[in-house]
Amino acid sequence: MRISCPICGERDRREFHYRGAALTRPAPDAGEAAWDAYLHLRDNPAGATRELWYHETGCGAWVVVTRNTLTHEMPGCELAAEAAR
Amino acid sequence: MAELIARTPCAGLLPLAVGGVDLTEESLGALTTLSPRRGQEAALSEALEAAHGMAFPAPNRTTGKAGARAIWFGRGQALLAGPEPDADLARLAALSDQSDAWAVVRLRGAGAVDVLARLVPLDLRAAAFRRGHTARSELAQMMASITRLGADDFQIMVFRSMAATLVGELKTAMEAVAARG
Amino acid sequence: MRIAGNGLLGEARQVAFSFDGRRFTGLEGDTLASALLAGGVRLMGRSFKYHRPRGVLGAGSEEPNALVTIGRGAAREPNMRATVQEIFDGLEASSQNRWPSLGFDLLSLNDLAAPFFGAGFYYKTFMWPKSFWEKVYEPMIRRAAGLGALSGLPNPDRYERAFAFCDLLVIGAGPAGLMAALVAARSGADVILADEDSRMGGRLLAETREIGGQAGHAWAAEVLAELGAMANVRLMTRTTVVGAYDQGTYGALERVGHHRPRHSRALPLECFWRIVARRAVLAAGALERPVAFRDNDRPGIMTAGAVRAYLNRWGVSPGRAVTVFANNDDGHRTARDLVAAGVHVAGVIDSRHDAPLSDAFEVHRGARVCGASGRRGLESITIRSVAGESRVQTDCLGVSGGWNPSLHLSCHMNARPLWRRDIAAFVPAPGAVPGLEPAGACNGAFSTAACLREGAAAARAALADLGRRPAGFDLPQAEDAAYAITPLWAVPGRGRAWLDFQNDVTVKDVRQAAAENFRSVEHMKRYTTQGMATDQGKNSNVSALAVLADATGRGIAETGTTTFRPPYVPVAIAALGAGGQGKGFAPERLTTSHSASVERGAPMIEAGLWYRPGYFPAPGESGWRQSCDREVNMVRGAVGVCDVSTLGKIDIQGPDAGALLDFVYTNRFSTLKAGRVRYGLMLREDGFVMDDGTTARLGETHFLMTTTTAAAGEVMRHLQFVHQCLRPDWDVSIVSVTEQWAQFAIAGPKSRELVNGLLDTPLREGDWPFMACGPVSVLGVGARLFRISFSGEHAYELAVPARFGDSLFRMLLERAAALGGGPYGMEALNVLRIEKGHITHAEIHGRTTACDIGMAGMVSDGKDCIGKTMAGRPGLVDPGRERLVGLKPSGAARQLIAGAHLFAPGGDAVRRNAQGYITSAAFSPTLGHMIALAFLRHGPERIGETVRMVDHLRAIEAECEVVNPVFFDPEGGRVRG
Ligand SMILES: [Zn+2]
């Protein structure tokens, strides 16, 4: 598997650390349900996913990878810092 | 009077020559990571140019020349190799002294690309990774900085503590490449 | 037998080798199979289940029968295919799965018991009694069934991995692959041409067909010479592409050392390549399938294409009176080539009534082979036709049931192949693997001209995708005959007709599976074990599912195939994990004091990737405890030196550095004064403790964070996550500086004296209070000094640039000795911190909260931080949780053990009564007894109570008193003094 880091270009998957689904951190007062969902509940989609990877042995950027679990396509990869803004 | 004696990361391990490939330890002088403050990227590049004669490098690139080089070192980061950083740079960037943090070796000779291909998951073809290009990647599971200095000439950096593993891995690969003849 | 003047080996050098101890001579370029056939050997192996005598079936990597063991001793390599293994001087090969010998195998009695061993036999028979399975059935089955045996010794061979990149990967160097590579290479693309054979050319080496007016093999040689001279082409022989993966990544196994004597230890046996290709052409050819009939596994029966390969490439006729059995025109070529070479052809049996006739040999139209005799070597076959049955004397039968395209790689990303009725074969589905284009025989194009055409077209398509202009090119002339076949899978009749030779699966087994309702092809496979051996049923899959289709009354397309998964050929785990043998498993991190510590005889302990000294044995000391006790006393009484460089050190700089720290730590750092250090606690977002450590403020916008050795990488990743994903607006930079500094803890009442001896400006009383930090000069070298303590003593940590680490460590030890001090290792460090109740990852093991470790007060009220919301959950702050306490023995038993469980005195020591557990235990030389840190329900409320410690594993119990976890100097007078 190869991931196209927006900074480094296309790189081997072994340079990356996988975190999981790219989610938005709830506000401190968002309530138990929101926090429970953020921490523990995950979809398992057959199709498009958005997930966080860390280019650990590369440039050190956190990236949001769009990946299709059915077709193996990776249509997108953007910097998490920009996606978060 | 007593004196502290400096020791290089690869002391006692290098040089090494196997087949047509040489492995030597490099001494680059001061190593300083430069991380530009928000919005100061252009100003830092200018200051770097003024003080040390090279621009802030784009991703995967180096600027400057032997003795005073800026090596792209990661997201929003360059490594100034050679001169002590000009005091003015600290206004525009976070500076961290890394002069002792890295083992720096040079792999040279026909077959150097084949040796690296056994250890590094990078596309090192001449058209893709030219002279002056650099990459942060891994070498046998170690975080590494790899820079092409010439057709068969590479600078490789890993953390100082891993110098012995670096030399061991390179030696094994050099022997395997040489054994194929 | 070798036919003079035939084959491509020419005047090759003679090579001496042995098989089962018998000496043979072959020619350079021979495989073990061709050389043995030349030497008249037909019996090469025994089958897996029934120990049936078997000869070679094919001439390539798909071979199910002729598996041999190469070499001896630790380097012996089982299950090597004789059809792939090249001979070299001194090669030692031996047959497998037989006892005592290949010719006389006692376990072939299994064959006589065959009626009992059919499909599902194991499932039905070995069901009860349960205890019999492990003790009786499994060992018995394992001894009787099986392939070659491993040596049981550590593997002495070297394996290698490597990465390669190209514009176009061409898989297979037959006519289609050569054509694709040539077109792409001439157009300037970077091409890798990989072929599993030792010699490129594919079927062109095995056939007598011409290309462009010259022999096919000569054309191939010409093309290869041109490709070999081009800088943009890499030819990879002996390299099997075994898997297709995401984003154009292919796995390939190169046999580097198997074909030569093992002279050099440096030369790897195999290399596992990861090839990244922007485009790929699959030109893997096709494999001929046998037809099942009674006793069709007799040694001497092989595929018709294999007979041609042995004859035309290696100049060997596998028999003196050869017969051919075919359902298509292709088989007739075997007879023609044999006749041309002067070998007697005893007849061609063709199941088709309209089969072509020949002047050169007898053709039995509309006839079938219905039996074969000759247990250890074919003697005759029985032919059945409308005219009745007749017997033909023959020592070699070439069988052709048609060709199966080698489309395996096209299925590796989950695509299913398509059935083509006209050629009675499966072909790859379009777009099966993104970027991979099938061409030639693997795509169902069987004529030479069609292969050349498709190869060129696939290259042009790839070039268009790559944005390259294809070079002008004329296709050479070649044979373009239509492929005429009438399917025949199995000849009906009594007896056993073999489908899967390696796993001993017969037509009857497949029919029985269907009868027992294992009608899905996946179920049939698992029930009969068809296709599950090392050859993965390359010869048998399609035939087996055709038999299944017939038995279930469905069509072949509807029945479908099982899933082809990587690898295409067996790959040694050693090759997949190349580089990971021994110390290659992980890098080693050595501190600057490593040499000096080893010189002093310190045994090293692994801490993550780091190596740290356990203790420093002094003369006369006989065990670690003695050294450890001395080192603890030394620190408490004088001064000790310990390398703490392995702790993570992270530079955090920028206007928002304080904000970041406030957000990742539970407590506040933005208020810390420059020149001071503060202890910090870090939570995970779920509210549990992640790590702890001290952070120093070196300047207004400059902090230096310290992490534990174990969590350094995780914390770095976490800080970057928090910054980049949660607070990208903050102006802060985060850089690891762990490796820049060699840092030594200098602890004990005489620590200031030791430090002052080295500082250019000695510290004055009161200048450096507890938790102060700042720059100092050590013998003219810029350094950093921190007044922090893990031992509970008056202590410092002195950091110098790493180049001086070795020198400073030696100097510290020399000077410490003069003060009655010296180095201390991890064992003493651990005792010192337990005496002080300091936690490590033994306590913050991922299930503890701030409340559990008595630090609930460190979660600051006035700000948000990572983990704060969830840390407030009632279950995480419940006083009834297991919380940190100290324990000391209060009864006769004095031993405390980490991992032991705690119970109320008098209660049963069972799970439901458990009240907690010990995390760290040590003998305290300072206090003269064992001490422990433990988590106990309602812990801090129970100081003074007695609990019962039980170590169920070692059957050790002790009465303990619950005490304050700070055993020594709870007021902290020593650390501040
Ligand atoms: Zn990157």
PDB file of N, CA and C in Angstrom, chain B residues 102-159:
ATOM      1  N   TRP B 102      22.936  13.170  15.488  1.00  0.00           N
ATOM      2  CA  TRP B 102      22.840  12.332  14.299  1.00  0.00           C
ATOM      3  C   TRP B 102      24.170  11.686  13.939  1.00  0.00           C
ATOM      4  N   ALA B 103      24.075  10.428  13.546  1.00  0.00           N
ATOM      5  CA  ALA B 103      25.209   9.751  12.922  1.00  0.00           C
ATOM      6  C   ALA B 103      25.101  10.044  11.433  1.00  0.00           C
ATOM      7  N   VAL B 104      26.154  10.576  10.864  1.00  0.00           N
ATOM      8  CA  VAL B 104      26.131  10.946   9.452  1.00  0.00           C
ATOM      9  C   VAL B 104      27.184  10.127   8.708  1.00  0.00           C
ATOM     10  N   VAL B 105      26.720   9.364   7.711  1.00  0.00           N
ATOM     11  CA  VAL B 105      27.671   8.571   6.934  1.00  0.00           C
ATOM     12  C   VAL B 105      27.488   8.869   5.457  1.00  0.00           C
ATOM     13  N   ARG B 106      28.492   8.500   4.705  1.00  0.00           N
ATOM     14  CA  ARG B 106      28.453   8.715   3.264  1.00  0.00           C
ATOM     15  C   ARG B 106      28.718   7.392   2.568  1.00  0.00           C
ATOM     16  N   LEU B 107      27.840   7.064   1.644  1.00  0.00           N
ATOM     17  CA  LEU B 107      27.921   5.805   0.907  1.00  0.00           C
ATOM     18  C   LEU B 107      28.235   6.154  -0.544  1.00  0.00           C
ATOM     19  N   ARG B 108      29.375   5.686  -1.005  1.00  0.00           N
ATOM     20  CA  ARG B 108      29.841   6.117  -2.309  1.00  0.00           C
ATOM     21  C   ARG B 108      30.350   4.942  -3.126  1.00  0.00           C
ATOM     22  N   GLY B 109      30.132   4.995  -4.423  1.00  0.00           N
ATOM     23  CA  GLY B 109      30.703   4.007  -5.317  1.00  0.00           C
ATOM     24  C   GLY B 109      29.649   3.294  -6.137  1.00  0.00           C
ATOM     25  N   ALA B 110      30.119   2.668  -7.223  1.00  0.00           N
ATOM     26  CA  ALA B 110      29.192   1.933  -8.084  1.00  0.00           C
ATOM     27  C   ALA B 110      28.515   0.853  -7.259  1.00  0.00           C
ATOM     28  N   GLY B 111      27.191   0.830  -7.272  1.00  0.00           N
ATOM     29  CA  GLY B 111      26.460  -0.143  -6.453  1.00  0.00           C
ATOM     30  C   GLY B 111      25.847   0.483  -5.218  1.00  0.00           C
ATOM     31  N   ALA B 112      26.145   1.758  -4.967  1.00  0.00           N
ATOM     32  CA  ALA B 112      25.576   2.412  -3.771  1.00  0.00           C
ATOM     33  C   ALA B 112      24.045   2.403  -3.831  1.00  0.00           C
ATOM     34  N   VAL B 113      23.505   2.597  -5.019  1.00  0.00           N
ATOM     35  CA  VAL B 113      22.038   2.584  -5.165  1.00  0.00           C
ATOM     36  C   VAL B 113      21.486   1.198  -4.841  1.00  0.00           C
ATOM     37  N   ASP B 114      22.190   0.170  -5.298  1.00  0.00           N
ATOM     38  CA  ASP B 114      21.732  -1.199  -5.018  1.00  0.00           C
ATOM     39  C   ASP B 114      21.777  -1.499  -3.523  1.00  0.00           C
ATOM     40  N   VAL B 115      22.777  -0.978  -2.851  1.00  0.00           N
ATOM     41  CA  VAL B 115      22.885  -1.177  -1.398  1.00  0.00           C
ATOM     42  C   VAL B 115      21.695  -0.512  -0.711  1.00  0.00           C
ATOM     43  N   LEU B 116      21.420   0.727  -1.078  1.00  0.00           N
ATOM     44  CA  LEU B 116      20.309   1.435  -0.435  1.00  0.00           C
ATOM     45  C   LEU B 116      18.962   0.793  -0.753  1.00  0.00           C
ATOM     46  N   ALA B 117      18.851   0.231  -1.971  1.00  0.00           N
ATOM     47  CA  ALA B 117      17.572  -0.384  -2.361  1.00  0.00           C
ATOM     48  C   ALA B 117      17.222  -1.569  -1.466  1.00  0.00           C
ATOM     49  N   ARG B 118      18.201  -2.089  -0.757  1.00  0.00           N
ATOM     50  CA  ARG B 118      17.940  -3.199   0.167  1.00  0.00           C
ATOM     51  C   ARG B 118      17.468  -2.722   1.532  1.00  0.00           C
ATOM     52  N   LEU B 119      17.543  -1.440   1.767  1.00  0.00           N
ATOM     53  CA  LEU B 119      17.280  -0.929   3.109  1.00  0.00           C
ATOM     54  C   LEU B 119      16.237   0.179   3.157  1.00  0.00           C
ATOM     55  N   VAL B 120      16.011   0.838   2.057  1.00  0.00           N
ATOM     56  CA  VAL B 120      15.201   2.054   2.056  1.00  0.00           C
ATOM     57  C   VAL B 120      14.059   1.913   1.050  1.00  0.00           C
ATOM     58  N   PRO B 121      12.818   2.173   1.474  1.00  0.00           N
ATOM     59  CA  PRO B 121      11.688   2.011   0.550  1.00  0.00           C
ATOM     60  C   PRO B 121      11.461   3.219  -0.350  1.00  0.00           C
ATOM     61  N   LEU B 122      12.535   3.815  -0.834  1.00  0.00           N
ATOM     62  CA  LEU B 122      12.417   5.033  -1.645  1.00  0.00           C
ATOM     63  C   LEU B 122      12.700   4.737  -3.107  1.00  0.00           C
ATOM     64  N   ASP B 123      12.055   5.505  -3.967  1.00  0.00           N
ATOM     65  CA  ASP B 123      12.363   5.449  -5.393  1.00  0.00           C
ATOM     66  C   ASP B 123      13.649   6.239  -5.622  1.00  0.00           C
ATOM     67  N   LEU B 124      14.752   5.542  -5.814  1.00  0.00           N
ATOM     68  CA  LEU B 124      16.067   6.197  -5.934  1.00  0.00           C
ATOM     69  C   LEU B 124      16.533   6.277  -7.382  1.00  0.00           C
ATOM     70  N   ARG B 125      15.626   6.021  -8.324  1.00  0.00           N
ATOM     71  CA  ARG B 125      16.032   6.114  -9.730  1.00  0.00           C
ATOM     72  C   ARG B 125      16.527   7.527 -10.036  1.00  0.00           C
ATOM     73  N   ALA B 126      17.502   7.595 -10.911  1.00  0.00           N
ATOM     74  CA  ALA B 126      18.190   8.860 -11.170  1.00  0.00           C
ATOM     75  C   ALA B 126      17.220   9.982 -11.534  1.00  0.00           C
ATOM     76  N   ALA B 127      16.150   9.627 -12.259  1.00  0.00           N
ATOM     77  CA  ALA B 127      15.229  10.680 -12.690  1.00  0.00           C
ATOM     78  C   ALA B 127      14.315  11.132 -11.558  1.00  0.00           C
ATOM     79  N   ALA B 128      14.092  10.243 -10.586  1.00  0.00           N
ATOM     80  CA  ALA B 128      13.155  10.567  -9.512  1.00  0.00           C
ATOM     81  C   ALA B 128      13.856  11.204  -8.322  1.00  0.00           C
ATOM     82  N   PHE B 129      15.090  10.833  -8.096  1.00  0.00           N
ATOM     83  CA  PHE B 129      15.825  11.281  -6.916  1.00  0.00           C
ATOM     84  C   PHE B 129      17.185  11.759  -7.407  1.00  0.00           C
ATOM     85  N   ARG B 130      17.227  13.046  -7.727  1.00  0.00           N
ATOM     86  CA  ARG B 130      18.426  13.596  -8.363  1.00  0.00           C
ATOM     87  C   ARG B 130      19.416  14.100  -7.338  1.00  0.00           C
ATOM     88  N   ARG B 131      20.560  14.497  -7.844  1.00  0.00           N
ATOM     89  CA  ARG B 131      21.563  15.127  -6.996  1.00  0.00           C
ATOM     90  C   ARG B 131      20.953  16.341  -6.309  1.00  0.00           C
ATOM     91  N   GLY B 132      21.158  16.463  -5.016  1.00  0.00           N
ATOM     92  CA  GLY B 132      20.585  17.570  -4.269  1.00  0.00           C
ATOM     93  C   GLY B 132      19.213  17.274  -3.704  1.00  0.00           C
ATOM     94  N   HIS B 133      18.618  16.144  -4.122  1.00  0.00           N
ATOM     95  CA  HIS B 133      17.343  15.756  -3.547  1.00  0.00           C
ATOM     96  C   HIS B 133      17.580  15.086  -2.195  1.00  0.00           C
ATOM     97  N   THR B 134      16.606  15.220  -1.326  1.00  0.00           N
ATOM     98  CA  THR B 134      16.723  14.609  -0.009  1.00  0.00           C
ATOM     99  C   THR B 134      15.377  14.029   0.370  1.00  0.00           C
ATOM    100  N   ALA B 135      15.368  13.105   1.291  1.00  0.00           N
ATOM    101  CA  ALA B 135      14.101  12.529   1.751  1.00  0.00           C
ATOM    102  C   ALA B 135      14.226  12.138   3.208  1.00  0.00           C
ATOM    103  N   ARG B 136      13.136  12.288   3.920  1.00  0.00           N
ATOM    104  CA  ARG B 136      13.018  11.658   5.230  1.00  0.00           C
ATOM    105  C   ARG B 136      12.314  10.347   4.979  1.00  0.00           C
ATOM    106  N   SER B 137      12.900   9.286   5.450  1.00  0.00           N
ATOM    107  CA  SER B 137      12.319   7.970   5.234  1.00  0.00           C
ATOM    108  C   SER B 137      12.829   7.063   6.332  1.00  0.00           C
ATOM    109  N   GLU B 138      12.758   5.769   6.079  1.00  0.00           N
ATOM    110  CA  GLU B 138      13.324   4.861   7.068  1.00  0.00           C
ATOM    111  C   GLU B 138      14.379   4.004   6.405  1.00  0.00           C
ATOM    112  N   LEU B 139      15.339   3.620   7.201  1.00  0.00           N
ATOM    113  CA  LEU B 139      16.382   2.706   6.746  1.00  0.00           C
ATOM    114  C   LEU B 139      16.408   1.561   7.761  1.00  0.00           C
ATOM    115  N   ALA B 140      15.994   0.389   7.308  1.00  0.00           N
ATOM    116  CA  ALA B 140      15.933  -0.771   8.206  1.00  0.00           C
ATOM    117  C   ALA B 140      15.259  -0.392   9.526  1.00  0.00           C
ATOM    118  N   GLN B 141      14.095   0.187   9.430  1.00  0.00           N
ATOM    119  CA  GLN B 141      13.248   0.564  10.575  1.00  0.00           C
ATOM    120  C   GLN B 141      13.749   1.764  11.357  1.00  0.00           C
ATOM    121  N   MET B 142      14.831   2.397  10.909  1.00  0.00           N
ATOM    122  CA  MET B 142      15.329   3.574  11.620  1.00  0.00           C
ATOM    123  C   MET B 142      14.896   4.833  10.870  1.00  0.00           C
ATOM    124  N   MET B 143      14.445   5.827  11.606  1.00  0.00           N
ATOM    125  CA  MET B 143      14.168   7.124  10.985  1.00  0.00           C
ATOM    126  C   MET B 143      15.455   7.613  10.339  1.00  0.00           C
ATOM    127  N   ALA B 144      15.359   8.049   9.096  1.00  0.00           N
ATOM    128  CA  ALA B 144      16.582   8.427   8.403  1.00  0.00           C
ATOM    129  C   ALA B 144      16.365   9.655   7.535  1.00  0.00           C
ATOM    130  N   SER B 145      17.466  10.324   7.267  1.00  0.00           N
ATOM    131  CA  SER B 145      17.494  11.397   6.277  1.00  0.00           C
ATOM    132  C   SER B 145      18.488  10.961   5.214  1.00  0.00           C
ATOM    133  N   ILE B 146      18.026  10.948   3.967  1.00  0.00           N
ATOM    134  CA  ILE B 146      18.871  10.458   2.882  1.00  0.00           C
ATOM    135  C   ILE B 146      18.976  11.533   1.812  1.00  0.00           C
ATOM    136  N   THR B 147      20.200  11.877   1.464  1.00  0.00           N
ATOM    137  CA  THR B 147      20.439  12.945   0.501  1.00  0.00           C
ATOM    138  C   THR B 147      21.357  12.434  -0.591  1.00  0.00           C
ATOM    139  N   ARG B 148      20.988  12.758  -1.832  1.00  0.00           N
ATOM    140  CA  ARG B 148      21.856  12.340  -2.934  1.00  0.00           C
ATOM    141  C   ARG B 148      22.848  13.457  -3.224  1.00  0.00           C
ATOM    142  N   LEU B 149      24.123  13.122  -3.122  1.00  0.00           N
ATOM    143  CA  LEU B 149      25.177  14.104  -3.379  1.00  0.00           C
ATOM    144  C   LEU B 149      25.751  13.937  -4.781  1.00  0.00           C
ATOM    145  N   GLY B 150      25.536  12.778  -5.382  1.00  0.00           N
ATOM    146  CA  GLY B 150      26.035  12.518  -6.727  1.00  0.00           C
ATOM    147  C   GLY B 150      25.413  11.244  -7.243  1.00  0.00           C
ATOM    148  N   ALA B 151      25.815  10.833  -8.453  1.00  0.00           N
ATOM    149  CA  ALA B 151      25.193   9.667  -9.079  1.00  0.00           C
ATOM    150  C   ALA B 151      25.277   8.440  -8.162  1.00  0.00           C
ATOM    151  N   ASP B 152      26.441   8.197  -7.612  1.00  0.00           N
ATOM    152  CA  ASP B 152      26.638   7.044  -6.729  1.00  0.00           C
ATOM    153  C   ASP B 152      27.135   7.518  -5.369  1.00  0.00           C
ATOM    154  N   ASP B 153      26.522   8.557  -4.862  1.00  0.00           N
ATOM    155  CA  ASP B 153      27.067   9.228  -3.682  1.00  0.00           C
ATOM    156  C   ASP B 153      25.895   9.705  -2.806  1.00  0.00           C
ATOM    157  N   PHE B 154      25.769   9.112  -1.637  1.00  0.00           N
ATOM    158  CA  PHE B 154      24.632   9.431  -0.766  1.00  0.00           C
ATOM    159  C   PHE B 154      25.095   9.786   0.638  1.00  0.00           C
ATOM    160  N   GLN B 155      24.397  10.739   1.239  1.00  0.00           N
ATOM    161  CA  GLN B 155      24.584  11.033   2.655  1.00  0.00           C
ATOM    162  C   GLN B 155      23.405  10.431   3.415  1.00  0.00           C
ATOM    163  N   ILE B 156      23.709   9.703   4.462  1.00  0.00           N
ATOM    164  CA  ILE B 156      22.682   9.017   5.242  1.00  0.00           C
ATOM    165  C   ILE B 156      22.815   9.432   6.700  1.00  0.00           C
ATOM    166  N   MET B 157      21.705   9.808   7.308  1.00  0.00           N
ATOM    167  CA  MET B 157      21.710  10.199   8.716  1.00  0.00           C
ATOM    168  C   MET B 157      20.681   9.376   9.479  1.00  0.00           C
ATOM    169  N   VAL B 158      21.089   8.838  10.616  1.00  0.00           N
ATOM    170  CA  VAL B 158      20.138   8.244  11.568  1.00  0.00           C
ATOM    171  C   VAL B 158      20.517   8.744  12.953  1.00  0.00           C
ATOM    172  N   PHE B 159      19.645   8.496  13.929  1.00  0.00           N
ATOM    173  CA  PHE B 159      19.947   8.900  15.293  1.00  0.00           C
ATOM    174  C   PHE B 159      21.283   8.324  15.747  1.00  0.00           C
TER     175      PHE B 159
END
